[in-house]
Amino acid sequence: MPKLFDIGRCCVILRGRRAGKKAIVVDIIDENFVLITGPPQVNGVKRRRMNIDHLLPINVRLNIERGANDEDVLKALKEQNLENFMKEPVRIPREYL
């Protein structure tokens, strides 16, 4: 099975109260869980552990190191001009619900 989530990968949250928001993978905990952040200054998603079944990876990747703090993620977003992209909510298709 190919590795879908890597450090710096942007993803869409599919489940819970944060559904439809985008987040960045900061660390891989094990084969089922990753550590994500919004960062909170951009779209309100705080750093937290999430199940990979509740995330949809998209074709955007930041150049950050493993365990990067929110300031480093925000700096990488500004360098690649992705702040407005991260603020936009995503409508989740029915097949993912």
XYZ file of N, CA and C in Angstrom:
291
model
N 0.845 -1.182 0.000
C 0.000 0.000 0.000
C 0.887 1.241 0.000
N 0.631 2.197 -0.896
C 1.461 3.397 -0.947
C 1.231 4.292 0.270
N 2.256 5.034 0.608
C 2.177 5.946 1.738
C 1.473 7.225 1.289
N 0.294 7.488 1.838
C -0.502 8.638 1.423
C -0.145 9.905 2.177
N 0.244 9.758 3.427
C 0.512 10.915 4.267
C 2.003 11.007 4.539
N 2.572 12.166 4.262
C 3.959 12.423 4.599
C 4.028 13.777 5.294
N 5.164 14.084 5.873
C 5.324 15.326 6.623
C 5.161 16.509 5.669
N 4.294 17.447 6.042
C 4.056 18.631 5.225
C 2.893 18.502 4.260
N 2.269 17.340 4.189
C 1.146 17.130 3.263
C -0.079 17.893 3.741
N -0.736 18.595 2.841
C -1.983 19.277 3.148
C -3.122 18.277 2.990
N -4.104 18.348 3.876
C -5.227 17.418 3.821
C -6.504 18.140 4.237
N -7.628 17.530 3.902
C -8.945 18.051 4.263
C -9.520 17.156 5.350
N -10.044 17.767 6.400
C -10.665 17.019 7.489
C -12.081 16.652 7.061
N -12.414 15.360 7.146
C -13.700 14.869 6.659
C -14.744 14.691 7.749
N -14.335 14.499 8.985
C -15.273 14.189 10.069
C -15.128 15.157 11.227
N -16.189 15.309 12.010
C -16.147 16.106 13.223
C -16.482 17.566 12.999
N -16.300 18.350 14.033
C -16.679 19.766 13.948
C -15.734 20.574 13.078
N -14.579 20.024 12.748
C -13.626 20.701 11.875
C -13.762 20.241 10.426
N -14.798 19.487 10.122
C -14.995 18.948 8.772
C -15.045 20.075 7.748
N -14.324 19.886 6.658
C -14.277 20.885 5.598
C -13.109 21.836 5.703
N -12.360 21.773 6.799
C -11.197 22.643 6.954
C -9.933 21.906 6.515
N -8.942 22.678 6.125
C -7.678 22.098 5.680
C -6.675 22.122 6.816
N -5.753 21.175 6.802
C -4.721 21.083 7.836
C -3.441 20.546 7.207
N -2.343 20.683 7.942
C -1.028 20.221 7.501
C -0.563 19.096 8.417
N -0.044 18.016 7.841
C 0.501 16.907 8.624
C 1.872 17.320 9.143
N 2.041 17.279 10.469
C 3.282 17.695 11.113
C 4.122 16.494 11.527
N 3.460 15.399 11.893
C 4.186 14.206 12.352
C 3.324 12.979 12.079
N 3.968 11.848 11.865
C 3.272 10.579 11.692
C 3.468 9.779 12.972
N 2.377 9.495 13.674
C 2.452 8.805 14.961
C 2.581 7.301 14.749
N 1.687 6.707 13.991
C 1.772 5.290 13.619
C 1.013 5.115 12.312
N 0.668 3.880 11.939
C 0.022 3.647 10.646
C -1.414 4.152 10.609
N -2.008 4.497 11.762
C -3.392 4.964 11.798
C -3.557 6.429 12.185
N -2.565 7.034 12.815
C -2.715 8.388 13.344
C -1.594 9.305 12.878
N -1.966 10.572 12.643
C -0.999 11.622 12.316
C -1.268 12.826 13.208
N -0.272 13.676 13.359
C -0.401 14.929 14.098
C -0.587 16.033 13.078
N -1.664 16.825 13.227
C -1.962 17.883 12.260
C -2.035 19.236 12.959
N -1.941 20.284 12.162
C -2.180 21.642 12.633
C -2.745 22.454 11.487
N -3.449 23.558 11.829
C -4.093 24.402 10.837
C -3.166 25.361 10.122
N -2.366 26.118 10.736
C -2.267 26.492 12.144
C -3.463 27.336 12.588
N -3.673 27.443 13.919
C -4.876 28.118 14.433
C -5.010 29.575 14.013
N -3.894 30.261 13.755
C -3.975 31.671 13.339
C -4.586 31.804 11.948
N -4.499 30.757 11.147
C -4.984 30.819 9.768
C -6.435 30.364 9.667
N -6.745 29.153 10.157
C -8.101 28.631 9.971
C -8.730 28.031 11.222
N -8.096 28.168 12.371
C -8.697 27.730 13.620
C -8.504 26.269 13.973
N -7.746 25.508 13.182
C -7.503 24.105 13.487
C -6.275 24.010 14.384
N -6.496 23.586 15.637
C -5.391 23.465 16.575
C -4.619 22.178 16.329
N -3.406 22.125 16.842
C -2.562 20.932 16.726
C -3.217 19.788 17.483
N -3.428 18.667 16.781
C -4.071 17.527 17.415
C -3.784 16.254 16.644
N -4.032 15.143 17.295
C -3.872 13.828 16.684
C -5.167 13.483 15.955
N -5.054 12.960 14.737
C -6.242 12.565 13.986
C -6.021 11.230 13.299
N -7.101 10.484 13.183
C -7.099 9.223 12.462
C -7.010 9.513 10.965
N -6.207 8.741 10.236
C -6.044 9.003 8.803
C -7.320 8.682 8.025
N -8.232 7.891 8.611
C -9.509 7.618 7.945
C -10.401 8.860 7.907
N -10.106 9.845 8.734
C -10.891 11.078 8.786
C -10.260 12.204 7.990
N -9.211 11.896 7.229
C -8.498 12.897 6.455
C -8.436 12.499 4.987
N -8.448 13.498 4.123
C -8.305 13.288 2.683
C -7.072 14.066 2.224
N -5.994 13.376 1.805
C -4.798 14.109 1.369
C -5.051 14.798 0.034
N -4.478 15.990 -0.125
C -4.576 16.701 -1.397
C -3.169 16.962 -1.916
N -3.082 17.396 -3.133
C -1.808 17.472 -3.834
C -1.065 18.780 -3.545
N -0.949 19.132 -2.281
C -0.185 20.303 -1.857
C 0.732 19.850 -0.735
N 1.996 20.252 -0.806
C 2.951 19.834 0.220
C 3.841 21.006 0.598
N 4.073 21.163 1.906
C 4.981 22.181 2.421
C 6.325 21.556 2.746
N 7.372 22.333 2.641
C 8.698 21.859 3.030
C 8.938 22.234 4.490
N 8.510 21.339 5.385
C 8.722 21.533 6.815
C 9.375 20.284 7.364
N 9.989 20.419 8.528
C 10.606 19.248 9.145
C 9.633 18.603 10.118
N 9.926 17.375 10.484
C 9.071 16.615 11.390
C 8.945 17.319 12.740
N 7.720 17.458 13.224
C 7.471 18.084 14.512
C 7.573 19.594 14.493
N 7.484 20.211 13.324
C 7.593 21.665 13.220
C 6.496 22.338 14.041
N 6.847 23.457 14.673
C 5.845 24.171 15.469
C 4.961 25.017 14.549
N 3.929 25.621 15.122
C 2.960 26.376 14.332
C 3.591 27.570 13.626
N 4.585 28.189 14.244
C 5.251 29.332 13.619
C 6.003 28.907 12.358
N 6.654 27.739 12.399
C 7.362 27.235 11.223
C 6.386 26.891 10.092
N 5.252 26.310 10.452
C 4.240 25.974 9.443
C 3.680 27.249 8.832
N 3.403 28.251 9.649
C 2.884 29.521 9.155
C 3.894 30.203 8.238
N 5.163 30.136 8.593
C 6.221 30.717 7.761
C 6.287 30.010 6.409
N 6.189 28.671 6.404
C 6.209 27.910 5.148
C 4.984 28.234 4.294
N 3.819 28.436 4.927
C 2.619 28.815 4.187
C 2.794 30.170 3.513
N 3.395 31.113 4.231
C 3.620 32.450 3.665
C 4.624 32.405 2.522
N 5.663 31.572 2.646
C 6.666 31.465 1.588
C 6.065 30.927 0.294
N 5.104 30.007 0.406
C 4.491 29.420 -0.781
C 3.164 30.077 -1.152
N 2.819 31.191 -0.478
C 1.590 31.947 -0.743
C 0.340 31.068 -0.684
N 0.215 30.291 0.383
C -0.914 29.374 0.538
C -1.848 29.761 1.684
N -1.677 30.941 2.256
C -2.540 31.333 3.389
C -4.016 31.404 2.988
N -4.312 32.043 1.871
C -5.711 32.143 1.440
C -6.255 30.780 1.043
N -5.426 29.919 0.468
C -5.831 28.559 0.126
C -6.241 27.788 1.370
N -5.512 27.950 2.465
C -5.819 27.227 3.705
C -7.080 27.764 4.378
N -7.405 29.034 4.163
C -8.587 29.629 4.793
C -9.885 29.204 4.121
N -9.825 28.814 2.846
C -11.036 28.455 2.113
C -11.605 27.129 2.617
N -12.891 27.097 2.986
C -13.493 25.809 3.382
C -13.733 24.939 2.155
N -13.838 23.651 2.382
C -14.040 22.676 1.304
C -15.384 22.010 1.498
N -16.145 21.882 0.441
C -17.404 21.139 0.500
C -17.065 19.667 0.298
N -17.511 18.837 1.233
C -17.152 17.422 1.220
C -18.201 16.643 0.425
N -17.777 15.904 -0.619
C -18.745 15.104 -1.402
C -19.356 13.988 -0.550
N -20.556 13.563 -0.921
C -21.283 12.550 -0.163
C -20.533 11.224 -0.030
N -19.761 10.842 -1.040
C -19.094 9.545 -0.983
C -18.035 9.472 0.104
N -17.597 10.618 0.635
C -16.620 10.624 1.718
C -17.265 10.698 3.092
N -18.565 10.927 3.155
C -19.246 11.035 4.450
C -19.653 9.695 4.982
